Short mmCIF file of C-alpha atoms and ligand atoms in Angstrom, two decimals:
data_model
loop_
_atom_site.label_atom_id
_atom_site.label_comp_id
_atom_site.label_asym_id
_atom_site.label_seq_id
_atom_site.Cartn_x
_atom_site.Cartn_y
_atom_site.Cartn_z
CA UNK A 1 23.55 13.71 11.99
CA UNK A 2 19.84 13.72 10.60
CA UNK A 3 17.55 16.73 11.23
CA UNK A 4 14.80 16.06 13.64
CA UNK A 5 11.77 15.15 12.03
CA UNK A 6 8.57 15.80 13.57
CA UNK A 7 6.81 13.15 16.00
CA UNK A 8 6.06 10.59 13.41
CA UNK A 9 2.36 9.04 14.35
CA UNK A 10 1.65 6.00 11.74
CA UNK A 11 -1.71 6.52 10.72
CA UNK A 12 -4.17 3.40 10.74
CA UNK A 13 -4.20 1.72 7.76
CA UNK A 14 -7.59 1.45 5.51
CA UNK A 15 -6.62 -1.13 3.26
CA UNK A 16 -3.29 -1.75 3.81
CA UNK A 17 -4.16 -3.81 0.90
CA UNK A 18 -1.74 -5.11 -2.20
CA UNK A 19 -2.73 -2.30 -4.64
CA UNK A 20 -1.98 1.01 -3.95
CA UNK A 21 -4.06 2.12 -6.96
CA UNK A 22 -7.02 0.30 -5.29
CA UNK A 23 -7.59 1.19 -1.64
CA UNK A 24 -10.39 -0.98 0.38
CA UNK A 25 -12.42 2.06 1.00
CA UNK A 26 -15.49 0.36 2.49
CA UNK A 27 -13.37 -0.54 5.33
CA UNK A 28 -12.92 3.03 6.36
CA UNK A 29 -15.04 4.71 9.21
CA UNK A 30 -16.98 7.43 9.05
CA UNK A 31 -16.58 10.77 9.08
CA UNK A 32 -16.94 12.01 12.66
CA UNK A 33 -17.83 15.65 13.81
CA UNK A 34 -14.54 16.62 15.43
CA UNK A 35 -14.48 19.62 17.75
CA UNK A 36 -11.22 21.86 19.13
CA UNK A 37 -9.38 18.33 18.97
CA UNK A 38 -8.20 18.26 22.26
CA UNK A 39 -4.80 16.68 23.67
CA UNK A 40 -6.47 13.17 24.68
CA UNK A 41 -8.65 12.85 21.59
CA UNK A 42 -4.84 13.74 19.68
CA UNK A 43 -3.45 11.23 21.95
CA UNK A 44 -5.82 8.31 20.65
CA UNK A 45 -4.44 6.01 17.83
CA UNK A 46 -4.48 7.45 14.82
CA UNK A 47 -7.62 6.99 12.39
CA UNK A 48 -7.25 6.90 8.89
CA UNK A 49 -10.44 9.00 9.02
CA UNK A 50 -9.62 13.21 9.00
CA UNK A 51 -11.22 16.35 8.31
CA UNK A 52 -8.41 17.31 6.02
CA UNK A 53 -5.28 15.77 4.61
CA UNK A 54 -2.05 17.15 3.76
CA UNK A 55 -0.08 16.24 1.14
CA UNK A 56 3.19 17.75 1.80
CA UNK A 57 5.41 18.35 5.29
CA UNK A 58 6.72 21.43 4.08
CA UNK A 59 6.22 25.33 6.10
CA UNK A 60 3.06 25.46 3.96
CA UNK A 61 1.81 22.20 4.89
CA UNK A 62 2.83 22.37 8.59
CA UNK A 63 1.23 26.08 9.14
CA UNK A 64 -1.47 24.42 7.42
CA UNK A 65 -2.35 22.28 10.48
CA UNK A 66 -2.55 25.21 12.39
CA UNK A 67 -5.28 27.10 10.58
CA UNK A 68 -7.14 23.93 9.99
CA UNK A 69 -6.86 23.43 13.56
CA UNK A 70 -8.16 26.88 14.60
CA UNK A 71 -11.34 26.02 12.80
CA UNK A 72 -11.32 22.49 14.42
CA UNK A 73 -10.32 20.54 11.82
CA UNK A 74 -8.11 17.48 12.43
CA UNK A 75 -5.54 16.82 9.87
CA UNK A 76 -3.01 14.01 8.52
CA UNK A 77 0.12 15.12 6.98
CA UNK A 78 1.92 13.07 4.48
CA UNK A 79 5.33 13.65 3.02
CA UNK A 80 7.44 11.47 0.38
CA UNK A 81 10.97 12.66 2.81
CA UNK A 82 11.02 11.47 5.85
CA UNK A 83 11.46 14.62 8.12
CA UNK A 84 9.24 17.77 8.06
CA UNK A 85 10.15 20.96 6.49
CA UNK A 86 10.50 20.62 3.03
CA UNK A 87 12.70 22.02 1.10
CA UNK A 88 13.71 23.77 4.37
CA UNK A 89 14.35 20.88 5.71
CA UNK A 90 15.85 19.04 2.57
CA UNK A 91 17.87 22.15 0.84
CA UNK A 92 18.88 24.63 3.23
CA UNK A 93 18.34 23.95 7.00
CA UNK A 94 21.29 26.10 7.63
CA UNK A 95 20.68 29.19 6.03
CA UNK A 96 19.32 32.14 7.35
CA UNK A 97 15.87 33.51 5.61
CA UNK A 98 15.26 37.38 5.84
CA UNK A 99 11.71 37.49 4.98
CA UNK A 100 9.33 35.83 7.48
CA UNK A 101 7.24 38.38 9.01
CA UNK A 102 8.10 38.79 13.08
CA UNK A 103 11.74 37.02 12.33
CA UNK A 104 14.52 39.32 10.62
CA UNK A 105 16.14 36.44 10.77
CA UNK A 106 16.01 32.84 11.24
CA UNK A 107 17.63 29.56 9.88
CA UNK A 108 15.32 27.34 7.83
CA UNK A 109 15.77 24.54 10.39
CA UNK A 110 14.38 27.06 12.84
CA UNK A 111 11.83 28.28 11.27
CA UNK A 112 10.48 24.35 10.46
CA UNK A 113 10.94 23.54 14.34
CA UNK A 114 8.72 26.88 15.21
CA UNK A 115 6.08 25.36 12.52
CA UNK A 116 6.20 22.02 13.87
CA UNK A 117 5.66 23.89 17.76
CA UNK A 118 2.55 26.06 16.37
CA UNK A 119 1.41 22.82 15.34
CA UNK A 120 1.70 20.81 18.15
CA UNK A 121 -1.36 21.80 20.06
CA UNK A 122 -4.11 20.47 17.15
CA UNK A 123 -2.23 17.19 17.16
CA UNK A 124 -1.66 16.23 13.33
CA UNK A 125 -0.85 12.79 12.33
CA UNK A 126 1.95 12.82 10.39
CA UNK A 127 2.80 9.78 7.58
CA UNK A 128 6.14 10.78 6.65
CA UNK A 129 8.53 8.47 3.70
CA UNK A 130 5.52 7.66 2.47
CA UNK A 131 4.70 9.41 -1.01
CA UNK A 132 1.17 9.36 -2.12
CA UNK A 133 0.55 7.79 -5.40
CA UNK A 134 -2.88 7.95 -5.36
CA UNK A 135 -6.05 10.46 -4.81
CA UNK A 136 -9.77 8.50 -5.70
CA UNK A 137 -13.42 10.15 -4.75
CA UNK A 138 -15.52 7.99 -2.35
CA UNK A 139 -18.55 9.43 -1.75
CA UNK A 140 -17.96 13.05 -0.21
CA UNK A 141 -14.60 12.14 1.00
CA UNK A 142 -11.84 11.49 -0.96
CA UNK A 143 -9.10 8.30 -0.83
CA UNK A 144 -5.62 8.86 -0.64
CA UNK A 145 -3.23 5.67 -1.22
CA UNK A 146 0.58 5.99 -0.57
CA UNK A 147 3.07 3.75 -2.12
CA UNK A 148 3.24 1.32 0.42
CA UNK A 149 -0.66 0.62 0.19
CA UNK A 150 -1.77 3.01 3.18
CA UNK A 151 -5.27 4.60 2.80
CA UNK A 152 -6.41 7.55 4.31
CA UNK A 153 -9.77 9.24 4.03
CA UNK A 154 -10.45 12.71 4.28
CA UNK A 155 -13.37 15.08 3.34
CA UNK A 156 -10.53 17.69 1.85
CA UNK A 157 -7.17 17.47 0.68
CA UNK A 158 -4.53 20.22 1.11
CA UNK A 159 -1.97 19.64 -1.56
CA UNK A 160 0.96 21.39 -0.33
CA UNK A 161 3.74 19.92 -2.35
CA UNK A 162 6.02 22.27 -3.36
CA UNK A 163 8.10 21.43 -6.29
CA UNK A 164 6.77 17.64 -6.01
CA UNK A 165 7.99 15.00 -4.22
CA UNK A 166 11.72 15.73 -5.80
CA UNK A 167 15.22 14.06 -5.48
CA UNK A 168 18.75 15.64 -6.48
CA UNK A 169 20.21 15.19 -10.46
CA UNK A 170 22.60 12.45 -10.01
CA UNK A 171 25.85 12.35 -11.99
CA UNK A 172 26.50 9.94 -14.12
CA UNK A 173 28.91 8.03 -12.27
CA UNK A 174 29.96 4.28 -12.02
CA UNK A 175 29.77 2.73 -8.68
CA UNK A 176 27.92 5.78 -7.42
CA UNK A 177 24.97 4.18 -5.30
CA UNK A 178 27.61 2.58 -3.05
CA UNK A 179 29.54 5.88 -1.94
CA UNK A 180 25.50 8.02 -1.63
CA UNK A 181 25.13 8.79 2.10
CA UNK A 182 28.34 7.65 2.95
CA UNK A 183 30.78 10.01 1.66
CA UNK A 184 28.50 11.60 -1.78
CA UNK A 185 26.21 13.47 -0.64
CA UNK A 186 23.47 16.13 -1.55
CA UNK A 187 22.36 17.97 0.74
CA UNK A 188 24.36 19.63 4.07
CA UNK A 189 22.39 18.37 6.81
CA UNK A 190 25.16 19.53 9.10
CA UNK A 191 28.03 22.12 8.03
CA UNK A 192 29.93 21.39 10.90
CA UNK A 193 30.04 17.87 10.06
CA UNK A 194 32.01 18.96 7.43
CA UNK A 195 34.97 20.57 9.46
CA UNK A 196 38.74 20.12 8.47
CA UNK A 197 37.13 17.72 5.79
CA UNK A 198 37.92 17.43 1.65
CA UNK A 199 35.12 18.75 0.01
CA UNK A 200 34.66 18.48 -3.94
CA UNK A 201 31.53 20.74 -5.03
CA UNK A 202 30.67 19.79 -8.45
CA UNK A 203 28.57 22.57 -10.02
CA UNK A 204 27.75 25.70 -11.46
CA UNK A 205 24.63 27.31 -9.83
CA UNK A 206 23.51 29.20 -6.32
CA UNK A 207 23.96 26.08 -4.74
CA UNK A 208 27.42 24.93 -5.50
CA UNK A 209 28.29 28.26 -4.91
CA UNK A 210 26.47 29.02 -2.16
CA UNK A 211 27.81 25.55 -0.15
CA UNK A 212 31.73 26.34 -1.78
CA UNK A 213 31.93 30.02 0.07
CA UNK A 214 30.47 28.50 3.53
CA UNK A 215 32.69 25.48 3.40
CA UNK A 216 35.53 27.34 2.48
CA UNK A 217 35.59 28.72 6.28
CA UNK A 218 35.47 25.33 7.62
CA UNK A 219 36.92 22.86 5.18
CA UNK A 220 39.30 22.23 2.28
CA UNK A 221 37.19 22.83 -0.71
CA UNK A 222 37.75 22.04 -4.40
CA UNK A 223 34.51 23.59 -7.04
CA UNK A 224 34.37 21.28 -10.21
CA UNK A 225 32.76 22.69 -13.13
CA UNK A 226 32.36 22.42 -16.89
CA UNK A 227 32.43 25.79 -17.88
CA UNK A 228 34.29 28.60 -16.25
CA UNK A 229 31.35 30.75 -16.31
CA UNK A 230 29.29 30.30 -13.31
CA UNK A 231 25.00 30.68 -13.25
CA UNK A 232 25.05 32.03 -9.96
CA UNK A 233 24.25 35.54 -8.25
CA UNK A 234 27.21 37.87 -9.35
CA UNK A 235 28.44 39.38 -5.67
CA UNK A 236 28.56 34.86 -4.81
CA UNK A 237 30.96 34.64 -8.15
CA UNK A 238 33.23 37.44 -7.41
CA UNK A 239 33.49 35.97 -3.34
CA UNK A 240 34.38 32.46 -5.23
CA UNK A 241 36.81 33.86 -7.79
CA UNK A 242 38.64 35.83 -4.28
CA UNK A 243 38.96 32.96 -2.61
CA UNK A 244 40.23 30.99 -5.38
CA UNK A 245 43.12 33.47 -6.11
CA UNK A 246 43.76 33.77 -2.32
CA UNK A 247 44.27 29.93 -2.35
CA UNK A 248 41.41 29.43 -0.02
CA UNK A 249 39.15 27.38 -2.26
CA UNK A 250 40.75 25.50 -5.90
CA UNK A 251 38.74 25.87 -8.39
CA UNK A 252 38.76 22.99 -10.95
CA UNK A 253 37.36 24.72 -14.54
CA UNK A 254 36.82 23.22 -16.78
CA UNK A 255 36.30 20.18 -15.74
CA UNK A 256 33.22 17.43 -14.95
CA UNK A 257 33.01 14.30 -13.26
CA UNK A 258 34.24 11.00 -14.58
CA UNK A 259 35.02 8.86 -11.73
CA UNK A 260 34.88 8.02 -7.82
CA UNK A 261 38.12 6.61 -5.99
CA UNK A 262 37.84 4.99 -2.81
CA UNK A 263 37.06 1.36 -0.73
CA UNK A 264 34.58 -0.93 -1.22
CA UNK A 265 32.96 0.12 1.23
CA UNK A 266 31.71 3.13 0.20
CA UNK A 267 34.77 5.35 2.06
CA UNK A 268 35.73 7.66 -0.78
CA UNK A 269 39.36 8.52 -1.31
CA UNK A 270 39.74 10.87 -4.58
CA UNK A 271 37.12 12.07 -7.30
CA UNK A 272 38.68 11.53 -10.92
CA UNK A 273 37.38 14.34 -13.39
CA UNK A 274 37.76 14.94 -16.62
CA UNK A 275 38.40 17.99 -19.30
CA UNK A 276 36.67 18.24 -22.73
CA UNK A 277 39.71 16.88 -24.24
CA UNK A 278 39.66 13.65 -22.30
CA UNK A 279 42.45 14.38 -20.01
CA UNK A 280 42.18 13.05 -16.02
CA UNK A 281 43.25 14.16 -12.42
CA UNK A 282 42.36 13.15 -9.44
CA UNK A 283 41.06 15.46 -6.62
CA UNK A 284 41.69 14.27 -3.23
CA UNK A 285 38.58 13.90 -1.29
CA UNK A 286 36.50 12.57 2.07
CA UNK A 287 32.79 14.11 0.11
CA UNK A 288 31.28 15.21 -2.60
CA UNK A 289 28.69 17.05 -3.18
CA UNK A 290 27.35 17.01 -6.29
CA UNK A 291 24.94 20.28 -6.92
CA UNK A 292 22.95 19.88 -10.47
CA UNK A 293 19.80 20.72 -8.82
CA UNK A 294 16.65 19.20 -8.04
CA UNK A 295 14.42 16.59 -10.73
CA UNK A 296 11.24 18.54 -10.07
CA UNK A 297 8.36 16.98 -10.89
CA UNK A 298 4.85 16.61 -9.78
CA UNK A 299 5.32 12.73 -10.15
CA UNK A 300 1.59 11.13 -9.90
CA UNK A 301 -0.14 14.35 -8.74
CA UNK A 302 0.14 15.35 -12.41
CA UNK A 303 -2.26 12.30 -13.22
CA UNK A 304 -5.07 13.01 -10.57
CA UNK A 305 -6.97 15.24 -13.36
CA UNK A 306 -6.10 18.88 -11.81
CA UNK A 307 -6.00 21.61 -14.24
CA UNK A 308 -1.83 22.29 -14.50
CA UNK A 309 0.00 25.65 -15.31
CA UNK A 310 2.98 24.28 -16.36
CA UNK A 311 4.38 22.33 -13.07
CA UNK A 312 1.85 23.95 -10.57
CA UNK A 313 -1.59 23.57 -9.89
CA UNK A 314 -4.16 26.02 -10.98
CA UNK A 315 -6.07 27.35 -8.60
CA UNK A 316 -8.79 29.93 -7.56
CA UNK A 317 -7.15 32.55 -5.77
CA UNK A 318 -9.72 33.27 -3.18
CA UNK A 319 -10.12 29.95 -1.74
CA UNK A 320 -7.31 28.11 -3.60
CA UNK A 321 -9.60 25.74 -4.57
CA UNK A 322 -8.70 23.39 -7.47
CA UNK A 323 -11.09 22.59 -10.43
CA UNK A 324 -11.51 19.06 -8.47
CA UNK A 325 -14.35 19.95 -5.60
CA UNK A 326 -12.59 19.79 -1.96
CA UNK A 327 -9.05 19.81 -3.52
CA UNK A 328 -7.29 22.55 -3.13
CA UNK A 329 -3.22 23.62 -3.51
CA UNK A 330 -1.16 25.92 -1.86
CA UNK A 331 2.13 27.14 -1.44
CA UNK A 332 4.79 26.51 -4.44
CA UNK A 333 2.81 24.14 -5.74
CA UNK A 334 -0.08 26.54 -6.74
CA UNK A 335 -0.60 28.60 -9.68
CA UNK A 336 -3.02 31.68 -10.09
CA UNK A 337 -2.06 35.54 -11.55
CA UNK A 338 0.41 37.28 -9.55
CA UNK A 339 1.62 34.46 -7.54
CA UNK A 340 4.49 34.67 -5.69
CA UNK A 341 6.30 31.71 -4.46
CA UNK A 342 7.43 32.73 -1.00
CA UNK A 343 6.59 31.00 2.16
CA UNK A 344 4.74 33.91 3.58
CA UNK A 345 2.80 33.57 0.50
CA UNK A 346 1.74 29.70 1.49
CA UNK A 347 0.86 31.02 4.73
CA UNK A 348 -1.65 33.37 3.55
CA UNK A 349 -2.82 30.69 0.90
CA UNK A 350 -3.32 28.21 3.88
CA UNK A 351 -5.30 30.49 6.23
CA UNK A 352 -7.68 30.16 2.85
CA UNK A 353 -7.85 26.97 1.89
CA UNK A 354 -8.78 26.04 5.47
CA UNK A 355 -11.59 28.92 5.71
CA UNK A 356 -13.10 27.22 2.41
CA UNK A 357 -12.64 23.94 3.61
CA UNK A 358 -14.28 24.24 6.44
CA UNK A 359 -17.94 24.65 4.89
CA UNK A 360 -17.03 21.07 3.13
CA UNK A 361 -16.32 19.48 6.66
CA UNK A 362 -19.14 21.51 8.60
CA UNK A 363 -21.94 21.60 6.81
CA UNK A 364 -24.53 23.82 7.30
CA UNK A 365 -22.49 24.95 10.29
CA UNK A 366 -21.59 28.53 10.70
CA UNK A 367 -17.98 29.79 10.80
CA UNK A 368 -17.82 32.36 12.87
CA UNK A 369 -14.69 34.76 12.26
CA UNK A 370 -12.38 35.14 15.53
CA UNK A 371 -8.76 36.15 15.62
CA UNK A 372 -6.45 34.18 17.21
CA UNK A 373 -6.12 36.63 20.16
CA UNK A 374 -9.97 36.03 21.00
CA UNK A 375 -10.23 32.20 20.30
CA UNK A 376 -6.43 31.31 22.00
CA UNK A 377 -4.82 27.99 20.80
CA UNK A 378 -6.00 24.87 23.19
CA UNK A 379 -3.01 24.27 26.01
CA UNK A 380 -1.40 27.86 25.41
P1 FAD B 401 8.08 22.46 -0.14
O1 FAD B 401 8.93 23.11 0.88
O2 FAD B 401 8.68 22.18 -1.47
O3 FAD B 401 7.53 21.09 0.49
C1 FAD B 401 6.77 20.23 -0.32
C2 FAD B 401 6.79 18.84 0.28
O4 FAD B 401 5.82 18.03 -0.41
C3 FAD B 401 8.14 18.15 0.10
O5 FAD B 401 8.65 17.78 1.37
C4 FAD B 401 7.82 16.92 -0.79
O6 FAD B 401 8.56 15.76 -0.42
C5 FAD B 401 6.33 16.71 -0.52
N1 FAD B 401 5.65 16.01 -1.62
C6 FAD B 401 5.55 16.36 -2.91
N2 FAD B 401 4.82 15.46 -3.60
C7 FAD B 401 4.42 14.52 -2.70
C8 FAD B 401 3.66 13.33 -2.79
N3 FAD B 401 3.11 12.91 -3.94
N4 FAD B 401 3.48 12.59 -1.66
C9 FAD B 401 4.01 12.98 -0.47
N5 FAD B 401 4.75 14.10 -0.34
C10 FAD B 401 4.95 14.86 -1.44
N6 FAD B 401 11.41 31.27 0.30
C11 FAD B 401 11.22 32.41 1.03
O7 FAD B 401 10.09 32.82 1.25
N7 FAD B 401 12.31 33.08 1.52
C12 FAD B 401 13.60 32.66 1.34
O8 FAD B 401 14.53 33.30 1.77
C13 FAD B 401 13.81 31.45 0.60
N8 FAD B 401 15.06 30.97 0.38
C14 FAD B 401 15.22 29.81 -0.32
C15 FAD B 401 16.52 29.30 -0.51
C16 FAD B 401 16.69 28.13 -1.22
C17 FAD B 401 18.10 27.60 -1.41
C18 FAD B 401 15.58 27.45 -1.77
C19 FAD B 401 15.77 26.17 -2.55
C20 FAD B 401 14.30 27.94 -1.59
C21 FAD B 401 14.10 29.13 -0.87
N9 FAD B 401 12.84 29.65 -0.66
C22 FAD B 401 12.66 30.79 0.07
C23 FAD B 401 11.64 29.00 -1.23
C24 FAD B 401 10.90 28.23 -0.15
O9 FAD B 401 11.73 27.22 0.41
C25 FAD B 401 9.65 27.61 -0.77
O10 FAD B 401 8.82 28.65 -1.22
C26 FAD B 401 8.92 26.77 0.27
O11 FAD B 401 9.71 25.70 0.72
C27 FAD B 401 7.62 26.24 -0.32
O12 FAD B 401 7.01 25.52 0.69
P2 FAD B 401 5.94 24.38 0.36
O13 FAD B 401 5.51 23.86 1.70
O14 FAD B 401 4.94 24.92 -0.58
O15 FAD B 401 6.75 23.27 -0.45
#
């Protein structure tokens, strides 16, 4: 079963042109003045025309729509995946996080459905499977292009995107595209999904370790990996190395993956690994998950001439502002002294960028400071 992404609005094209690299720009309208956007004006196709755009559907980007939208800024949100929520979303919808102020505890998929709700009201036009390739100046606004050739136009750009638009480290497998999504997978969408199932984990880290001691309750699980030392958090290893000797989980050390055994069709019926001296088994098996982590990289945002800090953006702290006028970064994805990257730090970083932004979009207008307790959030 897939997540639920958020209401997915396709966005007007500008060009929708051959080149991504080379949007029609002329072709897009103007800027308008856009009050408190209202739910008829959200409810109007989508222009490719917004105050601010969003690169990045993850809890930064989404809580970004809502302080944008407190200051009456209309937003598109674009995201490579094609559901909201980020790495929430993508990683761990099923886990509980402790530290998001006013929840001692909620699962990520929760927390990414209450972001997506806070959202709601300002209307946001989300673009999602679409990564964006490209980010050009026109005028005062700037041009984004996704890979499929859409164009939109904003006078900002949030660039919310986390670790960048990443995928998982495959292994090395023959035949291994035809078994992905059918019976390889990985992420856990679902746990339950997974019930009364064979489960090989291949990997060392939080992850496979993480996914090995929840499965165990629910599944028959097998943990492949090369070493028998395992780069995960100590209490996690000792848990793992109980349930091993209590027969509740096998652990296959050490060992890594050679082959996958199963139909055509993409059904898979054994995993065939492999010890350092070149000697086989076979581990019966409905899934596997391979955990090697994630390829993070900032793909073509790395080319758009930001200052970098290693993989993140550099940024001014006070307004998160990049060295690029009107582009600014926040959440993971930014970089500045005594950064933390938490999601209740993105939150705080958004609330900025959108104060700063604001004198872009408004010119010569004056923002006057209300809490959200005076100003109220349209339709609540
Ligand atoms: P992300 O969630 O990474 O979202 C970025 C989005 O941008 C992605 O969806 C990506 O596809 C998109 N993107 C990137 N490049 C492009 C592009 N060019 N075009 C279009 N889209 C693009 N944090 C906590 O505060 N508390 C916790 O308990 C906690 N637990 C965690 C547990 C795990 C297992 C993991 C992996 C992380 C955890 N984190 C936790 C970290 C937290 O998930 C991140 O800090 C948070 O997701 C960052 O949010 P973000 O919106 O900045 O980026």
């Amino acid at each position: 079963m897939r997540f639920r992404c958020a209401r997915v609005i396709p966005l007007c094209l500008v060009s929708g042109g051959e080149s991504a690299k080379t949007p029609a720009v002329e072709c897009a309208p103007a800027l308008v003045p856009n009050p408190m956007p209202s739910k008829e004006a959200a409810e109007l196709p989508a222009a490719a025309s917004v105050d601010i755009a969003i690169i990045g559907a993850g809890p930064v980007g989404l809580f970004a729509v809502f302080e944008c939208g407190m200051l009456g800024l209309a937003t598109a949100v674009i995201d490579a995946l094609d559901l909201a929520g980020g790495q929430c979303a993508a990683l761990y919808p099923e886990k509980p996080i402790y530290d998001i102020p006013g929840y001692p505890v909620i699962d990520a998929a929760g927390l990414v459905a209450k972001l997506e709700e806070q959202a709601e009201p300002f209307k946001p036009r989300y673009r999602l499977g679409e990564r964006v390739e490209s980010l050009t100046r026109a005028g005062a606004d700037w041009v984004l292009a996704t890979a499929s050739g859409d164009a939109i136009r904003a006078r900002a750009v949030f660039i919310a995107a986390g670790a960048g638009a990443f995928g998982p480290n495959r292994p090395p497998l023959p035949h291994l595209a035809e078994y992905e999504g059918k019976s390889v997978f990985y992420l856990v969408r679902r746990r339950e999904d997974w019930r009364g199932k064979r489960v090989v984990i291949a990997g060392g880290g939080d992850s496979a370790v993480d996914w090995a001691l929840s499965l165990a309750e629910i599944a028959n699980v097998a943990v492949v990996h090369r070493r028998d030392k395992f780069r995960a958090a100590p209490e996690s290893v000792a848990r793992l190395k109980t349930l091993a000797s209590a027969g509740k989980i096998d652990l296959v050390v050490p060992y890594q993956l050679a082959a996958l055994v199963g139909s055509g069709s993409g059904t898979l019926t054994a995993v065939t690994v492999e010890d350092l001296d070149g000697r086989r088994r076979d581990l019966p098996a409905d899934v596997l998950l391979p955990q090697f982590g994630l390829a993070a990289t900032l793909g073509p945002i790395a080319e758009w001439g930001l200052a970098l800090e290693r993989h993140q953006i550099a940024v001014d702290a006070a307004s998160c502002e990049t060295n690029q006028p009107g582009i600014y970064a926040i959440g993971d994805v930014a970089a500045y002294p005594g950064k933390l990257k938490l999601i209740l730090t993105g939150f705080a970083e958004a609330a900025r960028a959108a104060h700063s932004a604001f004198h872009l979009c408004r010119p010569g207008e004056a923002l006057h400071w209300e809490y959200s307790t005076t100003k109220g959030v349209p339709g609540r």
